[in-house]
PDB file of C-alpha atoms in Angstrom:
ATOM      1  CA  GLY A   1     189.709-129.205  -8.477  1.00 62.00           C
ATOM      2  CA  ALA A   2     191.789-128.460 -11.674  1.00 72.00           C
ATOM      3  CA  VAL A   3     190.024-125.893 -13.580  1.00 83.00           C
ATOM      4  CA  VAL A   4     189.739-125.748 -17.635  1.00 88.00           C
ATOM      5  CA  SER A   5     188.683-122.746 -19.374  1.00 91.00           C
ATOM      6  CA  GLN A   6     187.630-122.004 -22.826  1.00 93.00           C
ATOM      7  CA  HIS A   7     187.499-118.814 -24.925  1.00 95.00           C
ATOM      8  CA  PRO A   8     185.143-117.409 -26.046  1.00 94.00           C
ATOM      9  CA  SER A   9     181.780-119.794 -24.860  1.00 89.00           C
ATOM     10  CA  ARG A  10     180.064-118.614 -27.941  1.00 91.00           C
ATOM     11  CA  VAL A  11     180.844-117.289 -31.049  1.00 95.00           C
ATOM     12  CA  ILE A  12     178.849-116.186 -34.067  1.00 96.00           C
ATOM     13  CA  CYS A  13     180.886-115.651 -37.594  1.00 96.00           C
ATOM     14  CA  LYS A  14     179.999-115.240 -41.505  1.00 96.00           C
ATOM     15  CA  SER A  15     180.632-118.112 -43.445  1.00 97.00           C
ATOM     16  CA  GLY A  16     184.435-117.884 -44.591  1.00 97.00           C
ATOM     17  CA  THR A  17     186.061-116.697 -41.689  1.00 97.00           C
ATOM     18  CA  SER A  18     188.099-118.293 -39.515  1.00 97.00           C
ATOM     19  CA  VAL A  19     187.756-118.924 -35.667  1.00 97.00           C
ATOM     20  CA  LYS A  20     189.874-119.764 -33.117  1.00 97.00           C
ATOM     21  CA  ILE A  21     188.827-121.260 -29.810  1.00 97.00           C
ATOM     22  CA  GLU A  22     191.328-121.178 -26.440  1.00 97.00           C
ATOM     23  CA  CYS A  23     191.425-123.761 -24.241  1.00 96.00           C
ATOM     24  CA  ARG A  24     193.679-123.104 -20.850  1.00 95.00           C
ATOM     25  CA  SER A  25     194.380-125.234 -18.277  1.00 93.00           C
ATOM     26  CA  LEU A  26     194.512-122.949 -14.691  1.00 91.00           C
ATOM     27  CA  ASP A  27     195.881-124.585 -12.111  1.00 89.00           C
ATOM     28  CA  PHE A  28     197.780-127.430 -13.700  1.00 89.00           C
ATOM     29  CA  GLN A  29     200.155-128.524 -16.383  1.00 90.00           C
ATOM     30  CA  ALA A  30     198.447-130.510 -19.418  1.00 88.00           C
ATOM     31  CA  THR A  31     200.794-132.418 -21.282  1.00 85.00           C
ATOM     32  CA  THR A  32     197.408-133.789 -23.438  1.00 86.00           C
ATOM     33  CA  MET A  33     194.586-131.726 -24.572  1.00 90.00           C
ATOM     34  CA  PHE A  34     191.639-133.308 -26.271  1.00 88.00           C
ATOM     35  CA  TRP A  35     189.009-131.815 -28.681  1.00 92.00           C
ATOM     36  CA  TYR A  36     185.812-132.866 -28.832  1.00 88.00           C
ATOM     37  CA  ARG A  37     182.366-131.779 -31.100  1.00 89.00           C
ATOM     38  CA  GLN A  38     179.228-132.356 -30.701  1.00 76.00           C
ATOM     39  CA  PHE A  39     176.364-131.745 -32.931  1.00 76.00           C
ATOM     40  CA  PRO A  40     172.837-131.011 -31.999  1.00 70.00           C
ATOM     41  CA  LYS A  41     171.158-134.855 -30.926  1.00 63.00           C
ATOM     42  CA  GLN A  42     174.307-136.317 -31.390  1.00 66.00           C
ATOM     43  CA  SER A  43     177.181-137.634 -28.933  1.00 65.00           C
ATOM     44  CA  LEU A  44     180.459-135.710 -28.254  1.00 70.00           C
ATOM     45  CA  MET A  45     182.834-136.926 -30.766  1.00 77.00           C
ATOM     46  CA  LEU A  46     186.637-136.871 -29.803  1.00 80.00           C
ATOM     47  CA  MET A  47     187.862-134.445 -32.927  1.00 89.00           C
ATOM     48  CA  ALA A  48     191.773-134.816 -32.053  1.00 90.00           C
ATOM     49  CA  THR A  49     194.717-135.336 -29.355  1.00 87.00           C
ATOM     50  CA  SER A  50     197.094-132.729 -28.784  1.00 88.00           C
ATOM     51  CA  ASN A  51     200.162-133.448 -27.300  1.00 86.00           C
ATOM     52  CA  GLU A  52     202.217-130.271 -25.618  1.00 83.00           C
ATOM     53  CA  GLY A  53     205.199-129.701 -28.232  1.00 82.00           C
ATOM     54  CA  SER A  54     204.051-132.551 -31.047  1.00 84.00           C
ATOM     55  CA  LYS A  55     201.477-132.384 -34.109  1.00 87.00           C
ATOM     56  CA  ALA A  56     197.900-133.347 -33.060  1.00 91.00           C
ATOM     57  CA  THR A  57     196.347-136.451 -34.039  1.00 90.00           C
ATOM     58  CA  TYR A  58     193.160-136.278 -35.518  1.00 92.00           C
ATOM     59  CA  GLU A  59     190.578-138.886 -35.554  1.00 85.00           C
ATOM     60  CA  GLN A  60     189.295-140.275 -38.776  1.00 86.00           C
ATOM     61  CA  GLY A  61     187.418-138.291 -40.813  1.00 90.00           C
ATOM     62  CA  VAL A  62     188.141-135.073 -39.235  1.00 94.00           C
ATOM     63  CA  GLU A  63     190.190-132.738 -41.682  1.00 94.00           C
ATOM     64  CA  LYS A  64     193.476-131.321 -40.222  1.00 93.00           C
ATOM     65  CA  ASP A  65     193.732-128.507 -42.727  1.00 95.00           C
ATOM     66  CA  LYS A  66     190.357-127.524 -41.856  1.00 96.00           C
ATOM     67  CA  PHE A  67     190.854-127.591 -37.887  1.00 97.00           C
ATOM     68  CA  LEU A  68     194.121-126.445 -36.873  1.00 96.00           C
ATOM     69  CA  ILE A  69     195.547-127.466 -33.370  1.00 95.00           C
ATOM     70  CA  ASN A  70     198.446-125.899 -31.384  1.00 91.00           C
ATOM     71  CA  HIS A  71     199.132-126.622 -28.024  1.00 89.00           C
ATOM     72  CA  ALA A  72     202.400-124.694 -27.483  1.00 82.00           C
ATOM     73  CA  SER A  73     202.467-124.748 -23.971  1.00 90.00           C
ATOM     74  CA  LEU A  74     201.464-127.272 -21.351  1.00 91.00           C
ATOM     75  CA  THR A  75     198.351-124.268 -20.251  1.00 93.00           C
ATOM     76  CA  LEU A  76     197.207-123.918 -23.323  1.00 94.00           C
ATOM     77  CA  SER A  77     195.884-125.391 -26.430  1.00 94.00           C
ATOM     78  CA  THR A  78     194.140-123.752 -29.507  1.00 96.00           C
ATOM     79  CA  LEU A  79     191.590-125.037 -32.246  1.00 97.00           C
ATOM     80  CA  THR A  80     191.191-123.080 -35.384  1.00 97.00           C
ATOM     81  CA  VAL A  81     188.634-123.585 -37.575  1.00 97.00           C
ATOM     82  CA  THR A  82     189.905-122.257 -40.601  1.00 97.00           C
ATOM     83  CA  SER A  83     187.087-121.074 -43.630  1.00 96.00           C
ATOM     84  CA  ALA A  84     184.147-121.750 -41.736  1.00 97.00           C
ATOM     85  CA  HIS A  85     180.981-122.736 -42.944  1.00 96.00           C
ATOM     86  CA  PRO A  86     177.752-123.302 -41.970  1.00 96.00           C
ATOM     87  CA  GLU A  87     177.930-127.153 -41.036  1.00 95.00           C
ATOM     88  CA  ASP A  88     180.876-126.515 -39.055  1.00 96.00           C
ATOM     89  CA  SER A  89     178.520-125.191 -36.433  1.00 94.00           C
ATOM     90  CA  SER A  90     178.376-127.064 -33.031  1.00 91.00           C
ATOM     91  CA  PHE A  91     179.492-127.056 -29.605  1.00 86.00           C
ATOM     92  CA  TYR A  92     183.214-127.731 -29.506  1.00 91.00           C
ATOM     93  CA  ILE A  93     184.737-128.838 -25.931  1.00 88.00           C
ATOM     94  CA  CYS A  94     188.254-129.410 -24.861  1.00 92.00           C
ATOM     95  CA  SER A  95     189.851-131.711 -22.393  1.00 87.00           C
ATOM     96  CA  ALA A  96     193.402-131.636 -20.315  1.00 86.00           C
ATOM     97  CA  LEU A  97     195.147-134.329 -18.608  1.00 81.00           C
ATOM     98  CA  ALA A  98     198.152-134.064 -16.428  1.00 77.00           C
ATOM     99  CA  ARG A  99     201.173-136.005 -16.963  1.00 73.00           C
ATOM    100  CA  ASP A 100     200.827-139.512 -15.208  1.00 65.00           C
ATOM    101  CA  GLN A 101     197.193-139.020 -14.519  1.00 66.00           C
ATOM    102  CA  GLU A 102     193.734-140.265 -15.769  1.00 58.00           C
ATOM    103  CA  THR A 103     191.241-137.777 -15.212  1.00 65.00           C
ATOM    104  CA  GLN A 104     190.855-135.719 -18.000  1.00 67.00           C
ATOM    105  CA  TYR A 105     189.002-132.263 -16.871  1.00 79.00           C
ATOM    106  CA  PHE A 106     186.949-130.443 -19.070  1.00 79.00           C
ATOM    107  CA  GLY A 107     186.381-127.285 -20.517  1.00 83.00           C
ATOM    108  CA  PRO A 108     182.770-125.745 -20.454  1.00 77.00           C
ATOM    109  CA  GLY A 109     182.606-125.703 -24.249  1.00 84.00           C
ATOM    110  CA  THR A 110     182.081-123.314 -26.909  1.00 90.00           C
ATOM    111  CA  ARG A 111     179.135-122.230 -29.349  1.00 89.00           C
ATOM    112  CA  LEU A 112     180.024-121.534 -32.364  1.00 94.00           C
ATOM    113  CA  LEU A 113     177.409-120.783 -35.112  1.00 95.00           C
ATOM    114  CA  VAL A 114     178.446-120.004 -38.492  1.00 96.00           C
ATOM    115  CA  LEU A 115     176.338-117.840 -40.622  1.00 96.00           C
TER     116      LEU A 115
ATOM    117  CA  LYS B   1     171.744-126.376 -11.553  1.00 74.00           C
ATOM    118  CA  GLN B   2     172.623-129.731 -12.707  1.00 79.00           C
ATOM    119  CA  GLU B   3     174.669-132.149 -10.422  1.00 85.00           C
ATOM    120  CA  VAL B   4     175.443-135.731 -11.972  1.00 90.00           C
ATOM    121  CA  THR B   5     176.853-138.556  -9.363  1.00 92.00           C
ATOM    122  CA  GLN B   6     178.000-142.094 -10.459  1.00 94.00           C
ATOM    123  CA  ILE B   7     177.997-144.657  -7.887  1.00 91.00           C
ATOM    124  CA  PRO B   8     180.169-146.303  -7.181  1.00 91.00           C
ATOM    125  CA  ALA B   9     183.527-144.582  -7.750  1.00 90.00           C
ATOM    126  CA  ALA B  10     185.391-148.154  -8.457  1.00 94.00           C
ATOM    127  CA  LEU B  11     184.147-151.954  -9.047  1.00 95.00           C
ATOM    128  CA  SER B  12     186.081-155.049  -9.579  1.00 97.00           C
ATOM    129  CA  VAL B  13     184.411-157.943 -10.923  1.00 97.00           C
ATOM    130  CA  PRO B  14     185.717-160.978 -12.192  1.00 97.00           C
ATOM    131  CA  GLU B  15     185.626-162.253 -16.141  1.00 97.00           C
ATOM    132  CA  GLY B  16     182.097-162.520 -17.149  1.00 97.00           C
ATOM    133  CA  GLU B  17     179.980-161.136 -14.521  1.00 97.00           C
ATOM    134  CA  ASN B  18     177.027-158.954 -15.559  1.00 97.00           C
ATOM    135  CA  LEU B  19     177.049-155.601 -13.861  1.00 96.00           C
ATOM    136  CA  VAL B  20     175.309-152.358 -13.390  1.00 97.00           C
ATOM    137  CA  LEU B  21     176.690-149.081 -13.214  1.00 97.00           C
ATOM    138  CA  ASN B  22     174.802-145.972 -12.054  1.00 97.00           C
ATOM    139  CA  CYS B  23     174.297-142.270 -12.893  1.00 97.00           C
ATOM    140  CA  SER B  24     171.584-139.842 -11.180  1.00 96.00           C
ATOM    141  CA  PHE B  25     170.777-136.646 -12.011  1.00 94.00           C
ATOM    142  CA  THR B  26     169.379-133.663  -9.998  1.00 92.00           C
ATOM    143  CA  ASP B  27     167.251-131.696 -12.832  1.00 88.00           C
ATOM    144  CA  SER B  28     164.953-134.321 -14.698  1.00 85.00           C
ATOM    145  CA  ALA B  29     164.779-131.644 -17.488  1.00 88.00           C
ATOM    146  CA  ILE B  30     167.302-133.337 -19.254  1.00 89.00           C
ATOM    147  CA  TYR B  31     167.595-132.969 -22.684  1.00 85.00           C
ATOM    148  CA  ASN B  32     169.729-136.452 -23.042  1.00 87.00           C
ATOM    149  CA  LEU B  33     171.985-138.786 -21.011  1.00 91.00           C
ATOM    150  CA  GLN B  34     175.126-140.290 -22.366  1.00 88.00           C
ATOM    151  CA  TRP B  35     177.605-142.515 -21.087  1.00 91.00           C
ATOM    152  CA  PHE B  36     181.296-142.638 -22.355  1.00 89.00           C
ATOM    153  CA  ARG B  37     184.407-144.599 -22.074  1.00 89.00           C
ATOM    154  CA  GLN B  38     187.653-143.062 -20.896  1.00 81.00           C
ATOM    155  CA  ASP B  39     190.778-145.128 -21.293  1.00 79.00           C
ATOM    156  CA  PRO B  40     194.000-143.864 -19.476  1.00 71.00           C
ATOM    157  CA  GLY B  41     195.532-141.117 -21.371  1.00 60.00           C
ATOM    158  CA  LYS B  42     193.089-141.233 -24.087  1.00 64.00           C
ATOM    159  CA  GLY B  43     189.837-139.188 -25.169  1.00 62.00           C
ATOM    160  CA  LEU B  44     186.372-139.913 -24.420  1.00 73.00           C
ATOM    161  CA  THR B  45     184.499-142.958 -26.630  1.00 76.00           C
ATOM    162  CA  SER B  46     181.039-142.136 -26.421  1.00 77.00           C
ATOM    163  CA  LEU B  47     179.136-145.495 -26.004  1.00 90.00           C
ATOM    164  CA  LEU B  48     175.617-144.595 -25.714  1.00 90.00           C
ATOM    165  CA  LEU B  49     173.372-141.767 -26.229  1.00 87.00           C
ATOM    166  CA  ILE B  50     169.903-141.682 -24.739  1.00 91.00           C
ATOM    167  CA  GLN B  51     167.580-138.871 -25.740  1.00 88.00           C
ATOM    168  CA  SER B  52     165.003-137.383 -23.209  1.00 91.00           C
ATOM    169  CA  SER B  53     162.279-139.065 -25.196  1.00 92.00           C
ATOM    170  CA  GLN B  54     163.814-142.777 -25.177  1.00 93.00           C
ATOM    171  CA  ARG B  55     163.871-145.193 -22.104  1.00 95.00           C
ATOM    172  CA  GLU B  56     166.883-146.828 -23.072  1.00 96.00           C
ATOM    173  CA  GLN B  57     169.665-147.851 -25.646  1.00 95.00           C
ATOM    174  CA  THR B  58     171.372-150.864 -26.481  1.00 96.00           C
ATOM    175  CA  SER B  59     174.416-151.611 -28.236  1.00 94.00           C
ATOM    176  CA  GLY B  60     176.218-155.316 -27.987  1.00 97.00           C
ATOM    177  CA  ARG B  61     176.778-156.050 -24.619  1.00 98.00           C
ATOM    178  CA  LEU B  62     175.945-152.993 -23.388  1.00 98.00           C
ATOM    179  CA  ASN B  63     172.585-151.224 -22.518  1.00 98.00           C
ATOM    180  CA  ALA B  64     171.692-148.184 -20.949  1.00 97.00           C
ATOM    181  CA  SER B  65     168.457-147.228 -19.378  1.00 97.00           C
ATOM    182  CA  LEU B  66     167.176-143.743 -18.683  1.00 97.00           C
ATOM    183  CA  ASP B  67     164.541-143.283 -15.708  1.00 96.00           C
ATOM    184  CA  LYS B  68     163.796-139.357 -16.031  1.00 93.00           C
ATOM    185  CA  SER B  69     161.103-138.876 -13.214  1.00 92.00           C
ATOM    186  CA  SER B  70     163.714-140.942 -10.693  1.00 94.00           C
ATOM    187  CA  GLY B  71     166.776-138.871 -12.297  1.00 95.00           C
ATOM    188  CA  ARG B  72     168.565-142.359 -12.862  1.00 96.00           C
ATOM    189  CA  SER B  73     170.314-143.923 -15.465  1.00 97.00           C
ATOM    190  CA  THR B  74     172.272-147.041 -15.273  1.00 97.00           C
ATOM    191  CA  LEU B  75     174.728-148.961 -17.921  1.00 97.00           C
ATOM    192  CA  TYR B  76     174.329-152.954 -17.805  1.00 98.00           C
ATOM    193  CA  ILE B  77     177.548-154.546 -19.214  1.00 98.00           C
ATOM    194  CA  ALA B  78     176.740-158.257 -19.545  1.00 98.00           C
ATOM    195  CA  ALA B  79     179.216-160.862 -19.943  1.00 98.00           C
ATOM    196  CA  SER B  80     182.096-158.292 -18.855  1.00 97.00           C
ATOM    197  CA  GLN B  81     185.486-158.889 -20.229  1.00 97.00           C
ATOM    198  CA  PRO B  82     189.459-157.731 -19.215  1.00 97.00           C
ATOM    199  CA  GLY B  83     188.845-155.221 -22.118  1.00 96.00           C
ATOM    200  CA  ASP B  84     186.142-153.878 -20.482  1.00 97.00           C
ATOM    201  CA  SER B  85     188.379-152.067 -17.429  1.00 97.00           C
ATOM    202  CA  ALA B  86     188.447-148.390 -18.209  1.00 94.00           C
ATOM    203  CA  THR B  87     186.328-145.322 -16.412  1.00 89.00           C
ATOM    204  CA  TYR B  88     182.859-144.983 -17.463  1.00 94.00           C
ATOM    205  CA  LEU B  89     181.397-141.232 -17.601  1.00 90.00           C
ATOM    206  CA  CYS B  90     178.197-140.857 -18.026  1.00 93.00           C
ATOM    207  CA  ALA B  91     176.754-136.813 -18.696  1.00 90.00           C
ATOM    208  CA  GLY B  92     173.612-135.007 -18.573  1.00 88.00           C
ATOM    209  CA  GLY B  93     173.042-133.255 -21.646  1.00 82.00           C
ATOM    210  CA  GLY B  94     171.343-129.615 -21.928  1.00 74.00           C
ATOM    211  CA  SER B  95     169.542-127.988 -24.872  1.00 68.00           C
ATOM    212  CA  GLN B  96     172.406-126.149 -25.963  1.00 56.00           C
ATOM    213  CA  GLY B  97     174.825-129.016 -25.939  1.00 55.00           C
ATOM    214  CA  ASN B  98     176.746-128.302 -22.413  1.00 64.00           C
ATOM    215  CA  LEU B  99     177.582-131.309 -20.665  1.00 70.00           C
ATOM    216  CA  ILE B 100     177.523-132.061 -17.447  1.00 78.00           C
ATOM    217  CA  PHE B 101     179.768-135.129 -16.332  1.00 80.00           C
ATOM    218  CA  GLY B 102     179.698-137.550 -13.260  1.00 86.00           C
ATOM    219  CA  LYS B 103     182.926-138.164 -11.994  1.00 82.00           C
ATOM    220  CA  GLY B 104     183.191-141.552 -13.391  1.00 87.00           C
ATOM    221  CA  THR B 105     183.359-145.199 -12.102  1.00 93.00           C
ATOM    222  CA  LYS B 106     186.220-146.892 -12.433  1.00 92.00           C
ATOM    223  CA  LEU B 107     185.622-150.647 -13.820  1.00 96.00           C
ATOM    224  CA  SER B 108     188.452-153.403 -13.486  1.00 97.00           C
ATOM    225  CA  VAL B 109     187.677-156.899 -14.594  1.00 97.00           C
ATOM    226  CA  LYS B 110     190.161-159.648 -13.604  1.00 97.00           C
ATOM    227  CA  PRO B 111     190.810-162.328 -15.833  1.00 95.00           C
TER     228      PRO B 111
END
């Protein structure tokens, strides 16, 4: 089946720094990628939808200037958490969708801890 | 290793019918169990989250149950509507936030 990877799997950073998370579709072209966030004891929440070559669409309440999303190619999307703060500590997961397909494939997730 | 299975893979029902979607998991040391709705080409929508200490959660016409001892969860949809047509995913959650998803049940509610 299709594989989606995320890097890094875990990251610890100091408050105020920026962190970049990569999401790659390894064996298919992903025209759409989704970024989710999950806080402890809460459900996975969609942050933004990213289409290759266009600006990401952010869900209500998600700051686009803080969570920069780039989907520059059909196999790579990046999420940059700018000026990270402890409240940004969370589990970030991406998923990828091929053109004309309905099935999303999920990455394994990235655990971010901001100190 | 946690494995999540959903049955049936697809389901077609007439409008107004009550229905049950099934989810089973192999590792009872589950942290939580979540149900999602997936519409074609769109991101997941979280429906219900059941903590491991809970037995059920309700939201509107939806009711989800969790039986850790038997490794099962069900999603009950009452009075189904055409707008309920979507793929429904369940996911077993670990304490680190990792999610193991089932492959989903594709539901079609016909007018």
